[in-house]
């Protein structure tokens, strides 16, 4: 077993489950992952708590691991209790476990379950931690001055809206709003002509902090329960017209999509990386600086965006990859820094709050996490393999995000899907 911090027997790549589908190569939910989610099976009126294992869901209450169905309460557990729960899950799901016979009764096939939001999301904050995204978007708006002078000093964010965050698998109508083209003398009202996605990760807050009591950088991970994929759908034409002086508003809050499984911090332990700041960049202020953050603050998570148009769907073509990046390469700040900064003024975070990273574009052109970047502000359409082109999204388009972690000597784990489909705008 490795002496590396946070890695224990639950990460042993040789560990196999009595749930056979979890042992198949390429499975996103092997026994080393164990992400949490909320599901309903046929006849259920309330959400149930489950853990993904292979193509099955282990119901936590039926397995005797919790006596409630409140994910937010489960997420408040301290680090030791969380680790203990992970240990019990890993042991009980391992081949030849004494729990097998009883826990088989607690399995529900994923194909017969509907996944919901993983918890009640009280508040939602979106950061802007992707420096390649911030630079590319800044260049479109301000060619001479792409990165604003505060960017390398202060993690930029805004308060979003939790009420319109949806679980993966939904559809939504194209939003309407005000926009003003360069040639227009006055703004128009109508369906957005520049609808976009944003490739992000969402961080779920576990333990709350009392108002007035900042979360220090070295304590931040005690308050972070885990990660999910997050698509911060954006109407670029609405955004361009409304964003000054207070930032995003109706361009963002019509809908956001989150994947149903929270991959825990514990599961991600093998995939952590040192975090560093280029020597000629400003170094973080003391409250954003720490040895543990330097040693293992970053997470190497491979991310991917796939697009399926209506024509592709009709022809039976699979979604096509249009972008890929990695969280560790894309982010200028770590999640611990985002949490420390968010609370440094005394702001209270609640269990279930969602903190999104911002668009995670990589340095290369095909690593851009939005169509705004991939199409150079709508000037250069991307070409799909069936001959279709896109600058922004058309009605009928589906966007699916994927996330995976892999490292030599460890079992790869995945995040599942974060998918949603754009419909035509509602008639007014
Ligand atoms: Mn965003």
CSV table of C-alpha atoms and ligand atoms in Angstrom, one decimal:
chain,number,residue,atom,x,y,z
A,1,UNK,CA,0.0,0.0,0.0
A,2,UNK,CA,1.2,3.5,-0.8
A,3,UNK,CA,2.2,5.9,1.9
A,4,UNK,CA,0.7,8.7,-0.2
A,5,UNK,CA,-1.7,10.8,1.7
A,6,UNK,CA,-5.3,9.7,1.6
A,7,UNK,CA,-4.6,6.4,-0.2
A,8,UNK,CA,-5.7,3.3,1.7
A,9,UNK,CA,-7.0,-0.2,1.2
A,10,UNK,CA,-10.2,1.1,-0.4
A,11,UNK,CA,-8.1,2.2,-3.4
A,12,UNK,CA,-6.4,-1.2,-3.9
A,13,UNK,CA,-6.7,-2.0,-7.6
A,14,UNK,CA,-6.8,-5.7,-6.9
A,15,UNK,CA,-10.1,-5.3,-4.9
A,16,UNK,CA,-13.0,-6.9,-6.8
A,17,UNK,CA,-16.7,-6.8,-6.1
A,18,UNK,CA,-19.3,-9.5,-6.0
A,19,UNK,CA,-21.3,-7.1,-8.2
A,20,UNK,CA,-19.7,-8.5,-11.4
A,21,UNK,CA,-20.4,-5.5,-13.6
A,22,UNK,CA,-18.2,-3.4,-11.4
A,23,UNK,CA,-15.1,-5.5,-12.3
A,24,UNK,CA,-15.5,-5.1,-16.1
A,25,UNK,CA,-12.6,-3.1,-17.6
A,26,UNK,CA,-13.7,0.5,-18.4
A,27,UNK,CA,-16.5,0.5,-15.9
A,28,UNK,CA,-16.9,4.0,-14.5
A,29,UNK,CA,-18.1,2.7,-11.1
A,30,UNK,CA,-15.7,0.0,-9.9
A,31,UNK,CA,-15.5,-0.7,-6.2
A,32,UNK,CA,-12.7,1.9,-5.9
A,33,UNK,CA,-15.1,4.7,-6.8
A,34,UNK,CA,-18.4,4.5,-4.7
A,35,UNK,CA,-20.0,7.8,-5.6
A,36,UNK,CA,-23.2,8.9,-3.9
A,37,UNK,CA,-26.5,9.9,-5.6
A,38,UNK,CA,-30.3,10.1,-5.1
A,39,UNK,CA,-32.6,7.8,-7.1
A,40,UNK,CA,-36.2,6.8,-7.4
A,41,UNK,CA,-37.3,3.3,-8.5
A,42,UNK,CA,-40.7,2.4,-9.8
A,43,UNK,CA,-43.4,3.3,-7.3
A,44,UNK,CA,-41.1,5.6,-5.2
A,45,UNK,CA,-42.5,9.0,-4.3
A,46,UNK,CA,-39.4,10.1,-2.4
A,47,UNK,CA,-35.7,10.1,-3.2
A,48,UNK,CA,-33.6,7.3,-1.9
A,49,UNK,CA,-29.9,7.4,-1.2
A,50,UNK,CA,-27.6,5.1,-3.2
A,51,UNK,CA,-24.1,4.4,-4.1
A,52,UNK,CA,-23.1,3.4,-7.7
A,53,UNK,CA,-21.4,0.0,-8.1
A,54,UNK,CA,-21.1,-1.3,-11.6
A,55,UNK,CA,-24.5,-1.1,-13.3
A,56,UNK,CA,-26.3,-1.3,-9.9
A,57,UNK,CA,-27.2,1.1,-7.1
A,58,UNK,CA,-26.7,0.0,-3.6
A,59,UNK,CA,-29.5,1.5,-1.4
A,60,UNK,CA,-27.9,2.8,1.7
A,61,UNK,CA,-30.9,2.5,4.0
A,62,UNK,CA,-31.7,-1.1,2.9
A,63,UNK,CA,-28.0,-2.0,3.3
A,64,UNK,CA,-28.3,-0.7,6.9
A,65,UNK,CA,-25.7,2.0,6.4
A,66,UNK,CA,-28.0,5.0,7.2
A,67,UNK,CA,-31.4,5.3,8.9
A,68,UNK,CA,-32.6,8.3,6.8
A,69,UNK,CA,-32.8,9.4,3.2
A,70,UNK,CA,-31.3,12.9,3.6
A,71,UNK,CA,-28.2,13.3,1.5
A,72,UNK,CA,-27.4,16.7,2.9
A,73,UNK,CA,-27.3,15.2,6.4
A,74,UNK,CA,-25.0,12.5,5.2
A,75,UNK,CA,-22.7,15.1,3.6
A,76,UNK,CA,-22.2,16.8,6.9
A,77,UNK,CA,-20.2,13.9,8.3
A,78,UNK,CA,-16.7,14.7,9.4
A,79,UNK,CA,-13.7,13.3,7.6
A,80,UNK,CA,-13.3,10.3,9.9
A,81,UNK,CA,-17.0,9.3,9.6
A,82,UNK,CA,-16.8,9.7,5.8
A,83,UNK,CA,-13.8,7.5,5.6
A,84,UNK,CA,-15.5,5.0,7.8
A,85,UNK,CA,-18.6,4.9,5.5
A,86,UNK,CA,-16.3,4.4,2.5
A,87,UNK,CA,-14.5,1.6,4.3
A,88,UNK,CA,-17.8,-0.2,5.2
A,89,UNK,CA,-19.0,0.2,1.6
A,90,UNK,CA,-15.8,-1.2,0.2
A,91,UNK,CA,-15.6,-4.1,2.6
A,92,UNK,CA,-19.3,-5.0,2.2
A,93,UNK,CA,-19.1,-4.9,-1.6
A,94,UNK,CA,-15.9,-6.9,-1.8
A,95,UNK,CA,-16.0,-10.5,-3.1
A,96,UNK,CA,-16.7,-13.0,-0.3
A,97,UNK,CA,-18.0,-10.4,2.0
A,98,UNK,CA,-20.3,-11.5,4.8
A,99,UNK,CA,-22.7,-8.7,3.8
A,100,UNK,CA,-23.2,-10.1,0.2
A,101,UNK,CA,-26.4,-12.0,0.8
A,102,UNK,CA,-28.1,-9.2,2.7
A,103,UNK,CA,-26.8,-6.4,0.4
A,104,UNK,CA,-28.0,-8.2,-2.7
A,105,UNK,CA,-31.5,-7.4,-1.6
A,106,UNK,CA,-30.5,-3.7,-1.4
A,107,UNK,CA,-29.4,-3.5,-5.1
A,108,UNK,CA,-31.4,-1.7,-7.8
A,109,UNK,CA,-30.4,-1.9,-11.4
A,110,UNK,CA,-29.5,1.6,-12.7
A,111,UNK,CA,-31.7,0.9,-15.8
A,112,UNK,CA,-34.7,0.8,-13.5
A,113,UNK,CA,-33.9,3.9,-11.5
A,114,UNK,CA,-34.4,7.6,-12.2
A,115,UNK,CA,-31.6,9.8,-10.9
A,116,UNK,CA,-32.3,13.1,-9.3
A,117,UNK,CA,-30.1,16.0,-8.1
A,118,UNK,CA,-27.6,14.4,-5.7
A,119,UNK,CA,-28.8,16.6,-2.8
A,120,UNK,CA,-30.8,19.7,-2.0
A,121,UNK,CA,-28.8,22.6,-3.5
A,122,UNK,CA,-29.4,25.6,-1.3
A,123,UNK,CA,-26.9,28.0,-2.9
A,124,UNK,CA,-24.8,28.0,-6.0
A,125,UNK,CA,-21.6,30.0,-6.8
A,126,UNK,CA,-19.8,29.9,-10.1
A,127,UNK,CA,-16.1,30.7,-10.1
A,128,UNK,CA,-13.9,31.6,-13.1
A,129,UNK,CA,-10.9,29.5,-12.3
A,130,UNK,CA,-10.1,28.4,-15.8
A,131,UNK,CA,-7.3,30.8,-16.9
A,132,UNK,CA,-7.3,29.7,-20.6
A,133,UNK,CA,-11.0,30.3,-20.7
A,134,UNK,CA,-10.8,33.7,-19.0
A,135,UNK,CA,-8.0,34.7,-21.4
A,136,UNK,CA,-9.8,33.5,-24.5
A,137,UNK,CA,-13.1,35.1,-23.6
A,138,UNK,CA,-11.4,38.3,-22.4
A,139,UNK,CA,-9.6,38.5,-25.8
A,140,UNK,CA,-13.0,38.4,-27.6
A,141,UNK,CA,-14.3,41.3,-25.5
A,142,UNK,CA,-11.1,43.2,-25.0
A,143,UNK,CA,-8.4,42.2,-27.5
A,144,UNK,CA,-5.8,44.5,-26.0
A,145,UNK,CA,-6.4,43.6,-22.4
A,146,UNK,CA,-7.7,40.0,-22.2
A,147,UNK,CA,-7.0,39.2,-18.5
A,148,UNK,CA,-8.2,41.8,-16.1
A,149,UNK,CA,-5.6,42.9,-13.5
A,150,UNK,CA,-7.4,41.3,-10.6
A,151,UNK,CA,-7.5,37.8,-12.2
A,152,UNK,CA,-4.1,36.4,-10.8
A,153,UNK,CA,-4.8,37.8,-7.3
A,154,UNK,CA,-8.4,37.1,-6.4
A,155,UNK,CA,-10.5,34.1,-7.4
A,156,UNK,CA,-13.3,35.6,-9.5
A,157,UNK,CA,-16.8,34.4,-9.0
A,158,UNK,CA,-20.5,35.3,-8.9
A,159,UNK,CA,-23.5,34.1,-7.0
A,160,UNK,CA,-25.7,32.0,-9.3
A,161,UNK,CA,-29.2,30.6,-8.9
A,162,UNK,CA,-29.8,27.2,-7.4
A,163,UNK,CA,-33.5,26.9,-8.4
A,164,UNK,CA,-32.8,26.1,-12.0
A,165,UNK,CA,-30.1,23.5,-11.5
A,166,UNK,CA,-31.4,20.3,-13.1
A,167,UNK,CA,-30.3,16.7,-12.9
A,168,UNK,CA,-28.7,15.2,-16.0
A,169,UNK,CA,-31.1,13.8,-18.6
A,170,UNK,CA,-33.5,16.7,-18.9
A,171,UNK,CA,-34.4,18.9,-21.9
A,172,UNK,CA,-35.0,22.7,-21.8
A,173,UNK,CA,-36.3,25.4,-24.1
A,174,UNK,CA,-33.9,27.9,-25.6
A,175,UNK,CA,-34.1,30.9,-23.4
A,176,UNK,CA,-35.5,34.3,-24.6
A,177,UNK,CA,-34.1,37.6,-23.6
A,178,UNK,CA,-32.7,40.9,-24.7
A,179,UNK,CA,-29.7,41.1,-27.0
A,180,UNK,CA,-28.2,43.8,-29.2
A,181,UNK,CA,-26.1,43.0,-32.3
A,182,UNK,CA,-23.2,45.3,-33.2
A,183,UNK,CA,-25.3,46.8,-36.0
A,184,UNK,CA,-28.5,47.2,-33.9
A,185,UNK,CA,-29.4,50.7,-32.7
A,186,UNK,CA,-31.6,49.2,-30.0
A,187,UNK,CA,-31.8,45.8,-28.3
A,188,UNK,CA,-34.2,43.2,-29.5
A,189,UNK,CA,-36.2,40.6,-27.6
A,190,UNK,CA,-36.4,36.9,-28.6
A,191,UNK,CA,-34.8,33.5,-28.4
A,192,UNK,CA,-31.1,33.5,-27.8
A,193,UNK,CA,-29.1,33.1,-31.1
A,194,UNK,CA,-25.9,32.3,-29.4
A,195,UNK,CA,-26.7,29.5,-27.0
A,196,UNK,CA,-23.6,27.8,-25.5
A,197,UNK,CA,-22.5,25.2,-23.0
A,198,UNK,CA,-19.7,25.5,-20.4
A,199,UNK,CA,-17.6,22.5,-19.3
A,200,UNK,CA,-17.2,22.8,-15.5
A,201,UNK,CA,-16.9,20.7,-12.4
A,202,UNK,CA,-19.2,21.3,-9.5
A,203,UNK,CA,-17.9,20.9,-5.9
A,204,UNK,CA,-20.4,20.0,-3.3
A,205,UNK,CA,-20.0,21.5,0.2
A,206,UNK,CA,-20.2,18.9,3.0
A,207,UNK,CA,-19.8,20.3,6.5
A,208,UNK,CA,-21.1,23.8,6.9
A,209,UNK,CA,-19.2,26.7,8.5
A,210,UNK,CA,-20.9,29.1,10.9
A,211,UNK,CA,-21.4,32.7,9.6
A,212,UNK,CA,-18.5,34.8,10.6
A,213,UNK,CA,-16.0,31.9,10.8
A,214,UNK,CA,-13.8,31.6,7.7
A,215,UNK,CA,-12.7,28.2,6.5
A,216,UNK,CA,-8.9,28.3,6.5
A,217,UNK,CA,-7.1,26.9,3.4
A,218,UNK,CA,-5.7,24.0,5.4
A,219,UNK,CA,-9.2,23.0,6.7
A,220,UNK,CA,-11.0,23.5,3.4
A,221,UNK,CA,-11.2,19.9,2.4
A,222,UNK,CA,-13.0,18.9,5.6
A,223,UNK,CA,-15.9,21.0,4.1
A,224,UNK,CA,-15.7,19.6,0.5
A,225,UNK,CA,-17.7,16.4,0.0
A,226,UNK,CA,-17.0,15.7,-3.6
A,227,UNK,CA,-17.3,16.6,-7.3
A,228,UNK,CA,-19.8,16.2,-10.1
A,229,UNK,CA,-19.8,17.3,-13.7
A,230,UNK,CA,-21.5,20.6,-14.3
A,231,UNK,CA,-22.8,22.4,-17.5
A,232,UNK,CA,-23.3,26.1,-17.0
A,233,UNK,CA,-25.5,26.7,-20.1
A,234,UNK,CA,-24.9,30.3,-21.3
A,235,UNK,CA,-26.7,32.6,-23.7
A,236,UNK,CA,-23.8,34.6,-25.1
A,237,UNK,CA,-25.9,37.3,-26.8
A,238,UNK,CA,-27.9,38.0,-23.6
A,239,UNK,CA,-24.6,37.9,-21.7
A,240,UNK,CA,-22.8,40.4,-23.9
A,241,UNK,CA,-25.6,42.9,-23.5
A,242,UNK,CA,-26.3,42.6,-19.8
A,243,UNK,CA,-22.9,41.7,-18.2
A,244,UNK,CA,-21.7,45.2,-17.3
A,245,UNK,CA,-21.5,46.3,-14.6
A,246,UNK,CA,-22.7,43.5,-12.3
A,247,UNK,CA,-21.8,40.3,-14.3
A,248,UNK,CA,-23.9,37.4,-15.5
A,249,UNK,CA,-27.6,37.4,-14.8
A,250,UNK,CA,-30.3,36.1,-17.2
A,251,UNK,CA,-27.6,34.7,-19.6
A,252,UNK,CA,-26.9,32.0,-17.0
A,253,UNK,CA,-29.9,31.4,-14.7
A,254,UNK,CA,-32.3,29.8,-17.1
A,255,UNK,CA,-30.9,26.3,-16.5
A,256,UNK,CA,-27.7,24.5,-15.4
A,257,UNK,CA,-27.1,20.7,-15.5
A,258,UNK,CA,-25.4,18.6,-12.9
A,259,UNK,CA,-24.4,14.9,-13.1
A,260,UNK,CA,-26.2,12.6,-10.6
A,261,UNK,CA,-23.2,11.1,-8.8
A,262,UNK,CA,-21.0,12.8,-6.3
A,263,UNK,CA,-17.5,11.4,-6.6
A,264,UNK,CA,-16.0,11.8,-3.2
A,265,UNK,CA,-12.8,13.5,-2.2
A,266,UNK,CA,-11.7,10.1,-0.8
A,267,UNK,CA,-12.2,8.3,-4.1
A,268,UNK,CA,-10.1,11.0,-5.8
A,269,UNK,CA,-7.1,10.6,-3.5
A,270,UNK,CA,-4.9,8.7,-6.0
A,271,UNK,CA,-5.5,11.3,-8.7
A,272,UNK,CA,-4.2,14.4,-6.9
A,273,UNK,CA,-1.3,16.4,-8.1
A,274,UNK,CA,1.0,19.1,-6.8
A,275,UNK,CA,-0.3,22.7,-7.5
A,276,UNK,CA,2.0,25.4,-8.6
A,277,UNK,CA,2.0,28.9,-9.7
A,278,UNK,CA,4.4,30.0,-12.5
A,279,UNK,CA,7.4,31.8,-10.9
A,280,UNK,CA,6.8,35.1,-12.8
A,281,UNK,CA,3.1,35.2,-11.8
A,282,UNK,CA,1.9,36.8,-8.5
A,283,UNK,CA,2.2,34.3,-5.7
A,284,UNK,CA,-1.0,33.8,-3.6
A,285,UNK,CA,-1.7,36.1,-0.6
A,286,UNK,CA,-1.1,34.2,2.7
A,287,UNK,CA,-4.7,33.1,3.2
A,288,UNK,CA,-4.6,31.3,-0.2
A,289,UNK,CA,-1.1,29.8,0.4
A,290,UNK,CA,-0.3,26.5,2.2
A,291,UNK,CA,2.1,23.5,2.0
A,292,UNK,CA,-0.7,20.8,1.6
A,293,UNK,CA,-2.3,22.9,-1.1
A,294,UNK,CA,1.1,23.1,-2.9
A,295,UNK,CA,1.8,19.3,-2.4
A,296,UNK,CA,-1.6,17.9,-3.5
A,297,UNK,CA,-4.1,20.6,-4.1
A,298,UNK,CA,-4.8,19.8,-7.8
A,299,UNK,CA,-6.9,17.0,-9.1
A,300,UNK,CA,-6.1,15.3,-12.5
A,301,UNK,CA,-9.6,14.8,-13.9
A,302,UNK,CA,-9.9,14.2,-17.7
A,303,UNK,CA,-12.9,16.0,-19.1
A,304,UNK,CA,-14.7,15.6,-22.4
A,305,UNK,CA,-17.6,17.3,-24.2
A,306,UNK,CA,-19.7,15.4,-26.7
A,307,UNK,CA,-22.3,16.9,-29.1
A,308,UNK,CA,-25.2,15.0,-30.7
A,309,UNK,CA,-27.3,16.9,-33.2
A,310,UNK,CA,-30.8,16.0,-34.1
A,311,UNK,CA,-29.6,14.7,-37.5
A,312,UNK,CA,-27.0,12.5,-35.8
A,313,UNK,CA,-29.6,11.1,-33.5
A,314,UNK,CA,-32.0,10.4,-36.4
A,315,UNK,CA,-29.1,8.6,-38.3
A,316,UNK,CA,-28.2,6.6,-35.2
A,317,UNK,CA,-24.8,8.3,-34.9
A,318,UNK,CA,-23.2,8.4,-31.4
A,319,UNK,CA,-22.4,11.8,-29.8
A,320,UNK,CA,-19.1,13.2,-31.2
A,321,UNK,CA,-16.3,14.6,-29.1
A,322,UNK,CA,-15.8,18.3,-29.7
A,323,UNK,CA,-13.5,19.1,-26.8
A,324,UNK,CA,-11.4,17.6,-24.0
A,325,UNK,CA,-9.3,19.0,-21.2
A,326,UNK,CA,-8.0,18.2,-17.7
A,327,UNK,CA,-9.0,20.0,-14.5
A,328,UNK,CA,-5.4,20.1,-13.2
A,329,UNK,CA,-4.1,21.9,-16.3
A,330,UNK,CA,-7.1,24.2,-16.8
A,331,UNK,CA,-7.6,25.6,-13.3
A,332,UNK,CA,-5.6,28.6,-12.0
A,333,UNK,CA,-6.9,28.0,-8.4
A,334,UNK,CA,-7.5,24.8,-6.4
A,335,UNK,CA,-10.8,24.0,-4.9
A,336,UNK,CA,-9.4,24.5,-1.4
A,337,UNK,CA,-8.4,28.1,-2.5
A,338,UNK,CA,-11.9,28.7,-3.9
A,339,UNK,CA,-13.5,27.6,-0.6
A,340,UNK,CA,-11.1,29.5,1.6
A,341,UNK,CA,-11.6,32.6,-0.5
A,342,UNK,CA,-15.4,32.2,-0.6
A,343,UNK,CA,-15.6,32.3,3.2
A,344,UNK,CA,-12.7,34.6,4.1
A,345,UNK,CA,-15.2,37.4,4.7
A,346,UNK,CA,-17.3,35.3,7.0
A,347,UNK,CA,-19.7,33.9,4.4
A,348,UNK,CA,-21.5,30.8,5.6
A,349,UNK,CA,-21.5,27.7,3.3
A,350,UNK,CA,-24.2,25.1,3.8
A,351,UNK,CA,-24.2,21.4,3.3
A,352,UNK,CA,-25.3,20.8,-0.3
A,353,UNK,CA,-24.1,24.2,-1.6
A,354,UNK,CA,-22.7,23.9,-5.1
A,355,UNK,CA,-19.4,25.7,-6.0
A,356,UNK,CA,-18.7,25.4,-9.7
A,357,UNK,CA,-15.2,25.9,-11.0
A,358,UNK,CA,-15.8,28.0,-14.1
A,359,UNK,CA,-15.2,26.8,-17.6
A,360,UNK,CA,-12.3,24.4,-17.7
A,361,UNK,CA,-10.6,25.0,-21.1
A,362,UNK,CA,-7.1,23.6,-21.6
A,363,UNK,CA,-4.3,25.5,-23.4
A,364,UNK,CA,-4.8,24.0,-26.9
A,365,UNK,CA,-7.6,25.1,-29.3
A,366,UNK,CA,-9.4,21.7,-29.2
A,367,UNK,CA,-9.4,21.9,-25.4
A,368,UNK,CA,-11.8,24.9,-25.2
A,369,UNK,CA,-14.7,24.3,-22.9
A,370,UNK,CA,-17.3,26.3,-24.7
A,371,UNK,CA,-18.5,27.0,-28.2
A,372,UNK,CA,-17.7,30.7,-27.7
A,373,UNK,CA,-14.0,29.7,-27.7
A,374,UNK,CA,-14.3,26.8,-30.2
A,375,UNK,CA,-15.9,29.0,-32.8
A,376,UNK,CA,-13.8,32.1,-32.0
A,377,UNK,CA,-16.8,34.1,-30.9
A,378,UNK,CA,-19.0,32.7,-33.6
A,379,UNK,CA,-16.6,33.6,-36.5
A,380,UNK,CA,-15.4,30.1,-37.3
A,381,UNK,CA,-17.8,27.2,-37.3
A,382,UNK,CA,-16.7,23.8,-36.1
A,383,UNK,CA,-17.3,21.0,-38.6
A,384,UNK,CA,-18.8,17.7,-37.4
A,385,UNK,CA,-18.0,14.4,-39.1
A,386,UNK,CA,-21.4,14.2,-40.8
A,387,UNK,CA,-20.8,17.5,-42.5
A,388,UNK,CA,-22.9,19.7,-40.2
A,389,UNK,CA,-21.3,22.8,-38.7
A,390,UNK,CA,-21.9,24.7,-35.5
A,391,UNK,CA,-21.0,28.1,-34.1
A,392,UNK,CA,-23.6,27.9,-31.3
A,393,UNK,CA,-26.2,25.3,-30.4
A,394,UNK,CA,-29.2,24.5,-32.6
A,395,UNK,CA,-32.5,23.2,-31.3
A,396,UNK,CA,-32.3,19.4,-30.9
A,397,UNK,CA,-28.6,19.5,-29.9
A,398,UNK,CA,-27.6,17.4,-26.9
A,399,UNK,CA,-24.4,18.1,-24.9
A,400,UNK,CA,-22.9,15.4,-22.8
A,401,UNK,CA,-20.0,15.9,-20.4
A,402,UNK,CA,-17.8,13.0,-19.2
A,403,UNK,CA,-15.1,12.9,-16.6
A,404,UNK,CA,-12.5,10.2,-15.9
A,405,UNK,CA,-9.5,9.7,-13.6
A,406,UNK,CA,-6.7,7.3,-14.5
A,407,UNK,CA,-3.2,6.6,-13.1
A,408,UNK,CA,-0.7,3.8,-13.5
A,409,UNK,CA,-1.2,1.3,-10.7
A,410,UNK,CA,-4.8,2.4,-9.8
A,411,UNK,CA,-8.2,1.4,-11.0
A,412,UNK,CA,-9.7,4.2,-13.3
A,413,UNK,CA,-12.9,5.8,-12.1
A,414,UNK,CA,-15.5,7.8,-13.9
A,415,UNK,CA,-18.2,10.4,-13.2
A,416,UNK,CA,-21.0,9.1,-15.3
A,417,UNK,CA,-22.8,11.4,-17.7
A,418,UNK,CA,-24.0,15.0,-17.5
A,419,UNK,CA,-26.4,15.4,-20.4
A,420,UNK,CA,-29.2,17.6,-21.6
A,421,UNK,CA,-31.0,18.6,-24.8
A,422,UNK,CA,-31.9,22.0,-26.2
A,423,UNK,CA,-35.5,22.4,-27.4
A,424,UNK,CA,-37.1,25.2,-29.4
A,425,UNK,CA,-37.9,28.3,-27.5
A,426,UNK,CA,-41.4,28.4,-26.0
A,427,UNK,CA,-43.8,30.4,-28.2
A,428,UNK,CA,-44.7,33.7,-26.6
B,1,LIG,MN1,-19.7,29.3,-15.8
